[in-house]
């Protein structure tokens, strides 16, 4: 119930390519879904987040798609750049429980020049 | 200094040692968190403090003892650790416990020998 399942575990794309990372959850109490980006030697940093009242949110080259009925959400990265190479974590939480984030396992993205 | 600062960045300790991890946030936030990040596993929430009061303890062994003397500082006291406790320990803060944007420090890489 408390798990967030993330796939794939690793992803290699060419510069300019399109990356998709998928997450699924069980707990219907979750109503806030952030994505975090983590570079080696750094802590995770919030990248983009979505609430379930919208099906899509876009910020620059990053887009979250949300499917409430399927309890799935995904991160899309357009025109992937070598600087996007990092580990990406999806997370979920009931909004009233703040930083009590339930994280997915992480996806290591490598963008080849 | 800005953001969330953790010290030390790296720590090697024996199983009989006692050590402490320190976290300081310069964001004026009221909630602070300890997370554990192990290889190939999702980030795990350990403790939550809101207004210096512990509001969450996720079944963490007693060999980990948190302390929050004020809203800007958070400590994790370690004693009699096991090798499987080796991990990256991340501190985070958020404006309020109900505010979902958590800001992470760079973490302390702990190795138990």
Coordinates of N, CA and C in Angstrom, one line a residue:
Chain A
X1 N 0.8 -1.2 0.0 CA 0.0 0.0 0.0 C 0.9 1.3 0.0
X2 N 2.0 1.2 0.7 CA 2.8 2.4 0.9 C 3.9 2.5 -0.2
X3 N 3.9 1.5 -1.1 CA 5.0 1.5 -2.1 C 4.7 2.3 -3.3
X4 N 5.8 2.8 -3.9 CA 5.8 3.5 -5.2 C 6.8 2.7 -6.1
X5 N 6.3 2.1 -7.1 CA 7.1 1.3 -8.0 C 7.5 2.1 -9.2
X6 N 8.9 2.1 -9.5 CA 9.4 2.9 -10.5 C 10.2 2.1 -11.5
X7 N 10.1 2.4 -12.8 CA 10.8 1.7 -13.8 C 11.1 2.7 -15.0
X8 N 12.2 2.4 -15.8 CA 13.1 1.4 -15.6 C 14.2 1.7 -14.5
X9 N 15.0 0.8 -14.1 CA 16.0 1.0 -13.1 C 17.1 1.9 -13.7
X10 N 17.4 1.7 -15.0 CA 18.4 2.5 -15.7 C 18.0 2.8 -17.1
X11 N 18.5 3.9 -17.7 CA 18.0 4.3 -19.0 C 19.2 5.0 -19.7
X12 N 19.4 4.6 -21.0 CA 20.5 5.3 -21.7 C 19.8 5.9 -23.0
X13 N 20.0 7.2 -23.2 CA 19.4 7.8 -24.4 C 20.5 8.7 -25.1
X14 N 20.3 8.9 -26.3 CA 21.2 9.8 -27.1 C 20.8 11.3 -26.8
X15 N 21.8 12.1 -27.0 CA 21.5 13.6 -26.9 C 20.4 13.9 -27.9
X16 N 19.4 14.7 -27.4 CA 18.3 15.1 -28.3 C 17.1 14.1 -28.2
X17 N 17.4 13.0 -27.6 CA 16.3 11.9 -27.5 C 15.3 12.2 -26.5
X18 N 14.3 11.3 -26.4 CA 13.2 11.4 -25.5 C 13.3 10.3 -24.4
X19 N 13.1 10.7 -23.2 CA 13.2 9.8 -22.0 C 11.9 9.7 -21.3
X20 N 11.5 8.5 -20.9 CA 10.3 8.3 -20.2 C 10.6 7.4 -19.0
X21 N 10.2 7.9 -17.8 CA 10.3 7.1 -16.6 C 8.9 7.0 -16.0
X22 N 8.6 5.7 -15.6 CA 7.2 5.5 -15.1 C 7.2 5.1 -13.6
X23 N 6.1 5.5 -13.0 CA 5.8 5.1 -11.6 C 4.4 4.7 -11.4
X24 N 4.2 3.8 -10.4 CA 2.8 3.3 -10.1 C 2.7 3.3 -8.6
X25 N 1.5 3.5 -8.1 CA 1.3 3.5 -6.7 C 0.0 2.8 -6.4
X26 N -0.2 2.5 -5.1 CA -1.4 1.7 -4.7 C -2.3 2.6 -3.8
X27 N -1.7 3.4 -3.0 CA -2.4 4.1 -1.9 C -3.2 5.3 -2.5
X28 N -4.6 5.2 -2.5 CA -5.4 6.2 -3.0 C -5.4 7.5 -2.2
X29 N -4.8 7.5 -1.0 CA -4.7 8.7 -0.2 C -3.6 9.6 -0.7
X30 N -2.7 9.1 -1.5 CA -1.6 9.9 -2.1 C -2.3 11.0 -3.0
X31 N -1.9 12.2 -2.8 CA -2.4 13.3 -3.7 C -1.4 14.3 -4.0
X32 N -0.1 14.0 -3.9 CA 0.9 14.9 -4.3 C 2.1 14.0 -4.8
X33 N 2.5 14.3 -6.1 CA 3.5 13.5 -6.7 C 4.6 14.3 -7.3
X34 N 5.7 14.4 -6.5 CA 6.9 15.1 -7.0 C 7.9 14.2 -7.7
X35 N 8.7 14.8 -8.5 CA 9.9 14.1 -9.0 C 11.1 14.8 -8.6
X36 N 12.1 14.0 -8.1 CA 13.4 14.6 -7.6 C 14.5 14.2 -8.6
X37 N 15.5 15.0 -8.7 CA 16.7 14.8 -9.5 C 17.9 14.8 -8.6
X38 N 18.7 13.8 -8.7 CA 19.9 13.7 -7.8 C 21.1 13.5 -8.7
X39 N 22.1 14.4 -8.5 CA 23.4 14.3 -9.2 C 24.3 13.6 -8.2
X40 N 25.4 12.9 -8.7 CA 26.3 12.3 -7.8 C 26.9 13.2 -6.8
X41 N 26.9 12.8 -5.5 CA 27.5 13.6 -4.4 C 26.6 14.7 -4.0
X42 N 25.3 14.8 -4.5 CA 24.4 15.8 -4.1 C 23.1 15.2 -3.5
X43 N 22.4 16.0 -2.8 CA 21.1 15.5 -2.3 C 20.1 15.7 -3.4
X44 N 18.9 15.0 -3.3 CA 17.9 15.1 -4.3 C 17.3 16.6 -4.3
X45 N 17.0 17.0 -5.5 CA 16.4 18.4 -5.6 C 15.0 18.2 -6.4
X46 N 14.0 19.0 -5.9 CA 12.7 18.9 -6.5 C 12.8 19.4 -8.0
X47 N 12.3 18.6 -8.9 CA 12.3 18.9 -10.3 C 11.0 19.5 -10.8
X48 N 9.9 18.7 -10.5 CA 8.6 19.1 -10.9 C 7.6 18.2 -10.1
X49 N 6.4 18.8 -9.9 CA 5.4 18.0 -9.1 C 4.0 18.2 -9.7
X50 N 3.1 17.3 -9.3 CA 1.8 17.4 -9.8 C 0.8 17.0 -8.8
X51 N -0.4 17.5 -8.8 CA -1.5 17.1 -8.0 C -2.5 16.4 -8.9
X52 N -3.3 15.5 -8.4 CA -4.1 14.6 -9.3 C -5.3 15.3 -9.9
X53 N -5.5 16.6 -9.7 CA -6.6 17.3 -10.3 C -6.3 17.7 -11.7
X54 N -5.0 17.5 -12.2 CA -4.6 17.8 -13.5 C -4.0 16.5 -14.1
X55 N -4.0 16.4 -15.4 CA -3.5 15.1 -16.0 C -2.1 15.4 -16.6
X56 N -1.7 16.6 -16.7 CA -0.3 16.9 -17.2 C 0.2 18.2 -16.7
X57 N 1.5 18.2 -16.5 CA 2.1 19.5 -16.1 C 3.5 19.6 -16.8
X58 N 3.8 20.7 -17.4 CA 5.0 20.9 -18.2 C 5.8 22.0 -17.6
X59 N 7.1 21.8 -17.5 CA 8.0 22.9 -17.1 C 9.3 22.7 -18.0
X60 N 9.4 23.5 -19.0 CA 10.5 23.5 -19.9 C 10.5 22.1 -20.7
X61 N 11.6 21.4 -20.6 CA 11.7 20.1 -21.3 C 11.1 18.9 -20.5
X62 N 10.6 19.2 -19.3 CA 10.2 18.2 -18.4 C 8.6 18.2 -18.3
X63 N 8.0 17.1 -18.4 CA 6.5 17.0 -18.4 C 6.2 15.8 -17.5
X64 N 5.2 16.0 -16.6 CA 4.6 14.9 -15.8 C 3.3 14.6 -16.5
X65 N 3.0 13.3 -16.7 CA 1.7 12.8 -17.1 C 1.1 12.0 -16.0
X66 N -0.1 12.2 -15.7 CA -0.8 11.6 -14.5 C -2.0 10.9 -15.0
X67 N -2.2 9.6 -14.6 CA -3.4 8.8 -14.9 C -4.0 8.3 -13.6
X68 N -5.0 9.1 -13.1 CA -5.5 8.8 -11.8 C -6.2 7.4 -11.7
X69 N -6.9 7.1 -12.7 CA -7.6 5.8 -12.7 C -6.7 4.6 -12.7
X70 N -5.6 4.8 -13.4 CA -4.6 3.7 -13.5 C -3.6 3.8 -12.3
X71 N -3.6 4.8 -11.5 CA -2.7 5.1 -10.4 C -1.3 5.0 -11.0
X72 N -1.0 5.7 -12.0 CA 0.3 5.8 -12.6 C 0.6 7.2 -13.0
X73 N 1.9 7.5 -12.9 CA 2.4 8.8 -13.4 C 3.8 8.6 -14.0
X74 N 4.1 9.5 -14.9 CA 5.4 9.4 -15.6 C 6.1 10.7 -15.8
X75 N 7.4 10.7 -16.0 CA 8.2 11.8 -16.3 C 8.7 11.7 -17.7
X76 N 8.5 12.7 -18.5 CA 8.9 12.8 -19.9 C 10.0 13.9 -20.0
X77 N 11.1 13.5 -20.6 CA 12.2 14.5 -20.8 C 12.4 14.6 -22.3
X78 N 12.1 15.8 -22.8 CA 12.3 16.0 -24.3 C 13.7 16.6 -24.5
X79 N 14.2 16.3 -25.7 CA 15.5 16.9 -26.1 C 16.5 16.7 -25.0
X80 N 16.7 15.4 -24.6 CA 17.6 15.1 -23.5 C 19.0 15.6 -23.7
X81 N 19.6 16.1 -22.7 CA 20.9 16.7 -22.7 C 21.9 15.9 -21.8
X82 N 23.2 15.9 -22.1 CA 24.1 15.3 -21.2 C 24.0 15.8 -19.8
X83 N 23.7 17.0 -19.6 CA 23.5 17.6 -18.2 C 22.3 17.0 -17.5
X84 N 21.4 16.3 -18.2 CA 20.3 15.7 -17.6 C 20.7 14.3 -16.9
X85 N 21.9 13.9 -17.2 CA 22.4 12.6 -16.6 C 22.4 12.7 -15.1
X86 N 21.6 11.9 -14.5 CA 21.3 11.9 -13.0 C 20.5 10.8 -12.7
X87 N 20.2 10.6 -11.4 CA 19.2 9.7 -10.9 C 17.9 10.4 -10.6
X88 N 16.8 9.9 -11.1 CA 15.5 10.5 -11.0 C 14.6 9.6 -10.1
X89 N 14.0 10.3 -9.1 CA 13.1 9.6 -8.2 C 11.7 10.1 -8.3
X90 N 10.8 9.3 -8.4 CA 9.4 9.7 -8.2 C 9.0 9.5 -6.7
X91 N 8.0 10.2 -6.3 CA 7.6 10.1 -4.9 C 6.2 10.4 -4.8
X92 N 5.6 10.1 -3.7 CA 4.2 10.4 -3.4 C 4.0 10.6 -2.0
X93 N 2.9 11.4 -1.7 CA 2.6 11.6 -0.3 C 1.2 12.2 -0.2
X94 N 0.5 11.9 0.9 CA -0.8 12.6 1.1 C -0.4 14.1 1.4
X95 N -1.0 15.0 0.8 CA -0.6 16.4 0.9 C -0.5 16.9 2.3
X96 N -1.3 16.4 3.2 CA -1.3 16.9 4.6 C -0.2 16.3 5.4
X97 N 0.6 15.5 4.8 CA 1.8 14.9 5.5 C 3.1 15.4 5.0
X98 N 3.1 16.5 4.3 CA 4.3 17.2 4.0 C 5.5 16.5 3.4
X99 N 6.5 16.5 4.1 CA 7.8 15.9 3.6 C 7.9 14.5 3.9
X100 N 6.8 13.8 4.3 CA 6.8 12.4 4.5 C 6.6 11.7 3.2
X101 N 7.7 11.7 2.4 CA 7.6 11.3 1.0 C 7.9 9.8 1.0
X102 N 7.1 9.1 0.1 CA 7.4 7.7 -0.2 C 8.0 7.7 -1.6
X103 N 9.3 7.2 -1.7 CA 10.0 7.3 -2.9 C 10.0 6.0 -3.7
X104 N 10.1 6.1 -5.0 CA 10.4 5.0 -5.9 C 11.9 4.6 -5.8
X105 N 12.2 3.6 -6.5 CA 13.6 3.0 -6.4 C 14.6 3.8 -7.1
X106 N 14.2 4.7 -8.0 CA 15.1 5.5 -8.7 C 15.5 5.0 -10.1
X107 N 15.7 5.9 -11.0 CA 16.1 5.6 -12.4 C 17.4 6.3 -12.7
X108 N 18.4 5.6 -13.0 CA 19.7 6.2 -13.4 C 19.7 6.5 -14.9
X109 N 19.6 7.8 -15.2 CA 19.6 8.2 -16.6 C 20.9 8.7 -17.1
X110 N 21.4 8.1 -18.3 CA 22.6 8.5 -18.9 C 22.3 9.0 -20.3
X111 N 22.7 10.3 -20.6 CA 22.5 10.9 -21.9 C 23.8 10.9 -22.6
X112 N 23.9 10.2 -23.7 CA 25.2 10.1 -24.4 C 25.3 11.3 -25.4
X113 N 26.4 11.9 -25.5 CA 26.6 13.1 -26.4 C 26.6 12.6 -27.9
Chain B
X1 N 25.8 31.2 4.4 CA 25.4 29.9 3.9 C 23.9 29.8 3.6
X2 N 23.6 29.1 2.6 CA 22.1 28.9 2.3 C 21.8 27.5 2.2
X3 N 20.4 27.2 2.3 CA 20.0 25.8 2.1 C 20.2 25.0 3.3
X4 N 20.4 23.7 3.0 CA 20.5 22.7 4.1 C 21.9 22.1 4.0
X5 N 22.6 22.3 5.2 CA 24.0 21.9 5.2 C 24.2 20.7 6.2
X6 N 24.9 19.7 5.7 CA 25.1 18.5 6.6 C 26.6 18.3 6.8
X7 N 27.0 18.0 8.0 CA 28.3 17.7 8.4 C 28.4 16.4 9.3
X8 N 29.4 15.6 9.2 CA 30.4 15.7 8.1 C 29.9 15.1 6.8
X9 N 30.6 15.3 5.7 CA 30.2 14.7 4.4 C 30.5 13.2 4.3
X10 N 31.6 12.8 5.0 CA 31.9 11.4 5.0 C 32.3 11.0 6.5
X11 N 31.9 9.8 6.9 CA 32.2 9.3 8.2 C 32.4 7.8 8.2
X12 N 33.6 7.4 8.7 CA 33.8 6.0 8.9 C 33.9 5.7 10.4
X13 N 33.1 4.8 10.8 CA 33.1 4.5 12.3 C 33.1 3.0 12.5
X14 N 33.7 2.6 13.7 CA 33.6 1.2 14.1 C 32.3 0.9 14.7
X15 N 32.0 -0.4 14.9 CA 30.7 -0.8 15.4 C 30.5 -0.4 16.9
X16 N 31.6 -0.1 17.6 CA 31.5 0.2 19.0 C 31.6 1.8 19.2
X17 N 31.7 2.5 18.2 CA 31.9 4.0 18.3 C 30.6 4.7 18.5
X18 N 30.7 5.9 19.0 CA 29.5 6.8 19.1 C 29.9 8.1 18.3
X19 N 29.0 8.4 17.4 CA 29.2 9.6 16.5 C 27.9 10.3 16.3
X20 N 28.0 11.5 15.8 CA 26.7 12.3 15.6 C 26.8 12.9 14.2
X21 N 25.7 13.0 13.5 CA 25.6 13.7 12.3 C 24.8 15.0 12.6
X22 N 25.2 16.0 11.8 CA 24.6 17.3 12.1 C 24.0 17.9 10.8
X23 N 22.9 18.5 11.0 CA 22.2 19.2 9.9 C 21.7 20.6 10.3
X24 N 21.9 21.5 9.5 CA 21.5 22.9 9.7 C 20.8 23.5 8.5
X25 N 19.7 24.1 8.7 CA 19.0 24.7 7.6 C 18.9 26.2 7.8
X26 N 19.1 26.9 6.7 CA 19.1 28.3 6.7 C 17.9 28.9 6.0
X27 N 16.8 28.2 5.9 CA 15.7 28.5 5.1 C 14.5 29.0 6.0
X28 N 14.7 29.0 7.3 CA 13.6 29.5 8.1 C 12.4 28.5 8.2
X29 N 12.7 27.2 7.9 CA 11.7 26.2 7.9 C 11.4 25.7 9.3
X30 N 10.2 25.1 9.4 CA 9.7 24.6 10.7 C 9.8 23.1 10.8
X31 N 10.0 22.4 9.7 CA 10.0 20.9 9.8 C 11.3 20.4 9.2
X32 N 11.8 19.3 9.9 CA 13.1 18.7 9.4 C 12.9 17.2 9.4
X33 N 13.7 16.6 8.6 CA 13.6 15.1 8.4 C 14.9 14.5 8.2
X34 N 15.0 13.2 8.7 CA 16.1 12.3 8.3 C 15.7 11.2 7.4
X35 N 16.4 11.1 6.3 CA 16.2 10.0 5.4 C 17.4 9.1 5.3
X36 N 17.2 7.8 5.0 CA 18.4 6.9 4.7 C 18.3 6.5 3.3
X37 N 19.4 6.6 2.6 CA 19.5 6.2 1.2 C 20.6 5.1 1.0
X38 N 20.1 3.9 0.8 CA 21.0 2.7 0.6 C 21.0 2.4 -0.9
X39 N 22.1 1.8 -1.3 CA 22.2 1.4 -2.7 C 21.1 0.5 -3.1
X40 N 20.5 0.8 -4.3 CA 19.5 -0.1 -4.9 C 18.2 -0.1 -4.1
X41 N 18.0 0.8 -3.2 CA 16.8 0.9 -2.4 C 16.2 2.3 -2.4
X42 N 14.9 2.4 -2.3 CA 14.3 3.7 -2.2 C 14.8 4.5 -1.0
X43 N 14.7 5.8 -1.0 CA 15.0 6.6 0.2 C 14.0 6.2 1.2
X44 N 14.4 6.1 2.4 CA 13.5 5.7 3.5 C 13.5 6.8 4.6
X45 N 12.2 7.2 4.9 CA 12.1 8.2 5.9 C 12.4 7.6 7.3
X46 N 13.2 8.3 8.1 CA 13.5 7.8 9.4 C 12.8 8.5 10.5
X47 N 12.9 9.9 10.5 CA 12.3 10.7 11.5 C 11.8 12.0 10.9
X48 N 10.8 12.5 11.6 CA 10.2 13.8 11.2 C 10.1 14.7 12.5
X49 N 10.6 15.9 12.4 CA 10.4 16.9 13.5 C 9.6 18.1 12.9
X50 N 8.6 18.5 13.7 CA 7.9 19.7 13.3 C 7.9 20.6 14.6
X51 N 8.4 21.8 14.4 CA 8.5 22.8 15.5 C 9.2 22.1 16.7
X52 N 10.3 21.4 16.3 CA 11.2 20.8 17.3 C 10.6 19.6 18.1
X53 N 9.4 19.2 17.6 CA 8.8 18.0 18.3 C 8.8 16.9 17.3
X54 N 9.2 15.7 17.8 CA 9.2 14.5 16.9 C 7.8 14.1 16.6
X55 N 7.4 14.0 15.3 CA 6.1 13.6 14.9 C 6.0 12.3 14.2
X56 N 7.2 11.8 13.9 CA 7.2 10.5 13.2 C 8.5 9.8 13.5
X57 N 8.4 8.5 13.8 CA 9.5 7.6 14.0 C 9.2 6.3 13.3
X58 N 9.8 6.1 12.1 CA 9.4 5.0 11.2 C 10.1 3.7 11.6
X59 N 9.8 3.2 12.8 CA 10.3 1.9 13.3 C 11.8 1.8 13.1
X60 N 12.5 2.9 13.5 CA 14.0 3.0 13.4 C 14.6 2.4 14.6
X61 N 15.6 1.5 14.4 CA 16.3 0.9 15.6 C 16.8 2.0 16.6
X62 N 16.8 1.6 17.8 CA 17.2 2.6 18.9 C 18.7 3.0 18.8
X63 N 19.5 2.3 18.0 CA 20.9 2.7 17.9 C 21.0 4.0 17.1
X64 N 19.9 4.5 16.5 CA 19.8 5.8 15.9 C 18.9 6.7 16.8
X65 N 19.5 7.8 17.2 CA 18.8 8.7 18.2 C 18.8 10.1 17.6
X66 N 17.6 10.6 17.2 CA 17.6 12.0 16.7 C 17.5 13.0 17.8
X67 N 17.9 14.2 17.5 CA 17.7 15.4 18.4 C 17.5 16.6 17.6
X68 N 16.5 17.4 18.1 CA 16.2 18.7 17.4 C 16.2 19.8 18.4
X69 N 17.3 20.4 18.7 CA 17.3 21.4 19.8 C 16.6 22.7 19.4
X70 N 16.5 23.0 18.1 CA 15.8 24.2 17.7 C 15.4 24.0 16.2
X71 N 14.6 24.8 15.6 CA 14.0 24.6 14.3 C 15.1 24.6 13.2
X72 N 16.3 25.1 13.5 CA 17.3 25.2 12.5 C 18.3 24.0 12.5
X73 N 18.3 23.3 13.6 CA 19.3 22.2 13.8 C 18.7 20.9 14.0
X74 N 19.3 19.9 13.4 CA 18.9 18.5 13.6 C 20.1 17.6 13.7
X75 N 20.1 16.7 14.7 CA 21.2 15.8 14.9 C 20.7 14.4 14.8
X76 N 21.6 13.5 14.4 CA 21.4 12.0 14.4 C 22.5 11.4 15.2
X77 N 22.3 11.0 16.4 CA 23.3 10.3 17.2 C 23.3 8.8 16.9
X78 N 24.5 8.3 16.7 CA 24.8 7.0 16.3 C 25.6 6.2 17.3
X79 N 25.1 5.0 17.7 CA 25.9 4.2 18.6 C 25.7 2.7 18.3
X80 N 26.7 1.9 18.4 CA 26.6 0.5 18.2 C 26.0 0.1 16.9
X81 N 26.5 0.7 15.8 CA 25.9 0.5 14.5 C 26.4 -0.8 14.0
X82 N 25.7 -1.3 12.9 CA 26.0 -2.5 12.2 C 26.5 -2.1 10.8
X83 N 27.3 -3.0 10.2 CA 27.7 -2.7 8.8 C 26.6 -2.4 7.8
X84 N 25.4 -3.1 8.0 CA 24.3 -2.8 7.1 C 23.7 -1.4 7.3
X85 N 24.2 -0.7 8.3 CA 23.7 0.7 8.5 C 24.5 1.7 7.6
X86 N 25.5 1.1 6.9 CA 26.3 2.0 6.0 C 25.4 2.5 4.9
X87 N 25.3 3.8 4.7 CA 24.4 4.4 3.7 C 24.7 5.9 3.6
X88 N 23.9 6.5 2.8 CA 23.9 8.0 2.7 C 22.8 8.5 3.6
X89 N 23.0 9.3 4.5 CA 22.0 9.8 5.4 C 21.7 11.3 5.0
X90 N 20.5 11.5 4.6 CA 20.1 12.8 4.1 C 19.2 13.5 5.1
X91 N 19.4 14.8 5.2 CA 18.6 15.7 6.0 C 17.8 16.5 5.0
X92 N 16.5 16.8 5.4 CA 15.7 17.6 4.6 C 14.9 18.6 5.5
X93 N 14.4 19.7 4.9 CA 13.5 20.5 5.6 C 12.4 21.0 4.7
X94 N 11.3 21.5 5.3 CA 10.2 22.1 4.6 C 9.6 23.2 5.4
X95 N 8.9 24.1 4.8 CA 8.4 25.3 5.5 C 7.6 24.9 6.7
X96 N 6.6 24.0 6.4 CA 5.8 23.4 7.5 C 5.7 21.9 7.3
X97 N 5.2 21.2 8.3 CA 5.1 19.7 8.1 C 4.1 19.4 7.0
X98 N 3.1 20.3 6.7 CA 2.1 20.0 5.7 C 2.6 20.6 4.3
X99 N 3.7 21.2 4.3 CA 4.2 21.8 3.0 C 5.0 20.7 2.3
X100 N 4.7 20.4 1.1 CA 5.3 19.2 0.5 C 6.6 19.4 -0.2
X101 N 7.1 20.7 -0.3 CA 8.4 20.8 -1.0 C 9.5 20.7 0.1
X102 N 10.1 19.6 0.0 CA 11.2 19.3 0.9 C 12.6 19.6 0.2
X103 N 13.4 20.3 0.9 CA 14.8 20.7 0.4 C 15.8 19.8 1.1
X104 N 16.6 19.1 0.4 CA 17.6 18.2 0.9 C 19.0 18.7 1.0
X105 N 19.7 18.3 2.0 CA 21.1 18.5 2.1 C 21.9 17.6 1.2
X106 N 23.2 17.7 1.2 CA 24.0 16.8 0.4 C 24.3 15.4 1.0
X107 N 24.0 15.3 2.2 CA 24.1 14.0 2.8 C 25.4 13.7 3.5
X108 N 25.4 12.8 4.4 CA 26.6 12.2 5.0 C 26.8 10.8 4.6
X109 N 27.9 10.5 4.0 CA 28.2 9.1 3.6 C 28.8 8.4 4.7
X110 N 28.0 7.4 5.3 CA 28.5 6.7 6.5 C 28.9 5.3 6.2
X111 N 30.1 4.9 6.6 CA 30.6 3.6 6.5 C 30.9 3.0 7.8
X112 N 30.2 1.9 8.1 CA 30.4 1.2 9.4 C 31.3 0.0 9.2
X113 N 32.4 0.0 9.9 CA 33.4 -1.1 9.7 C 33.5 -2.0 11.0

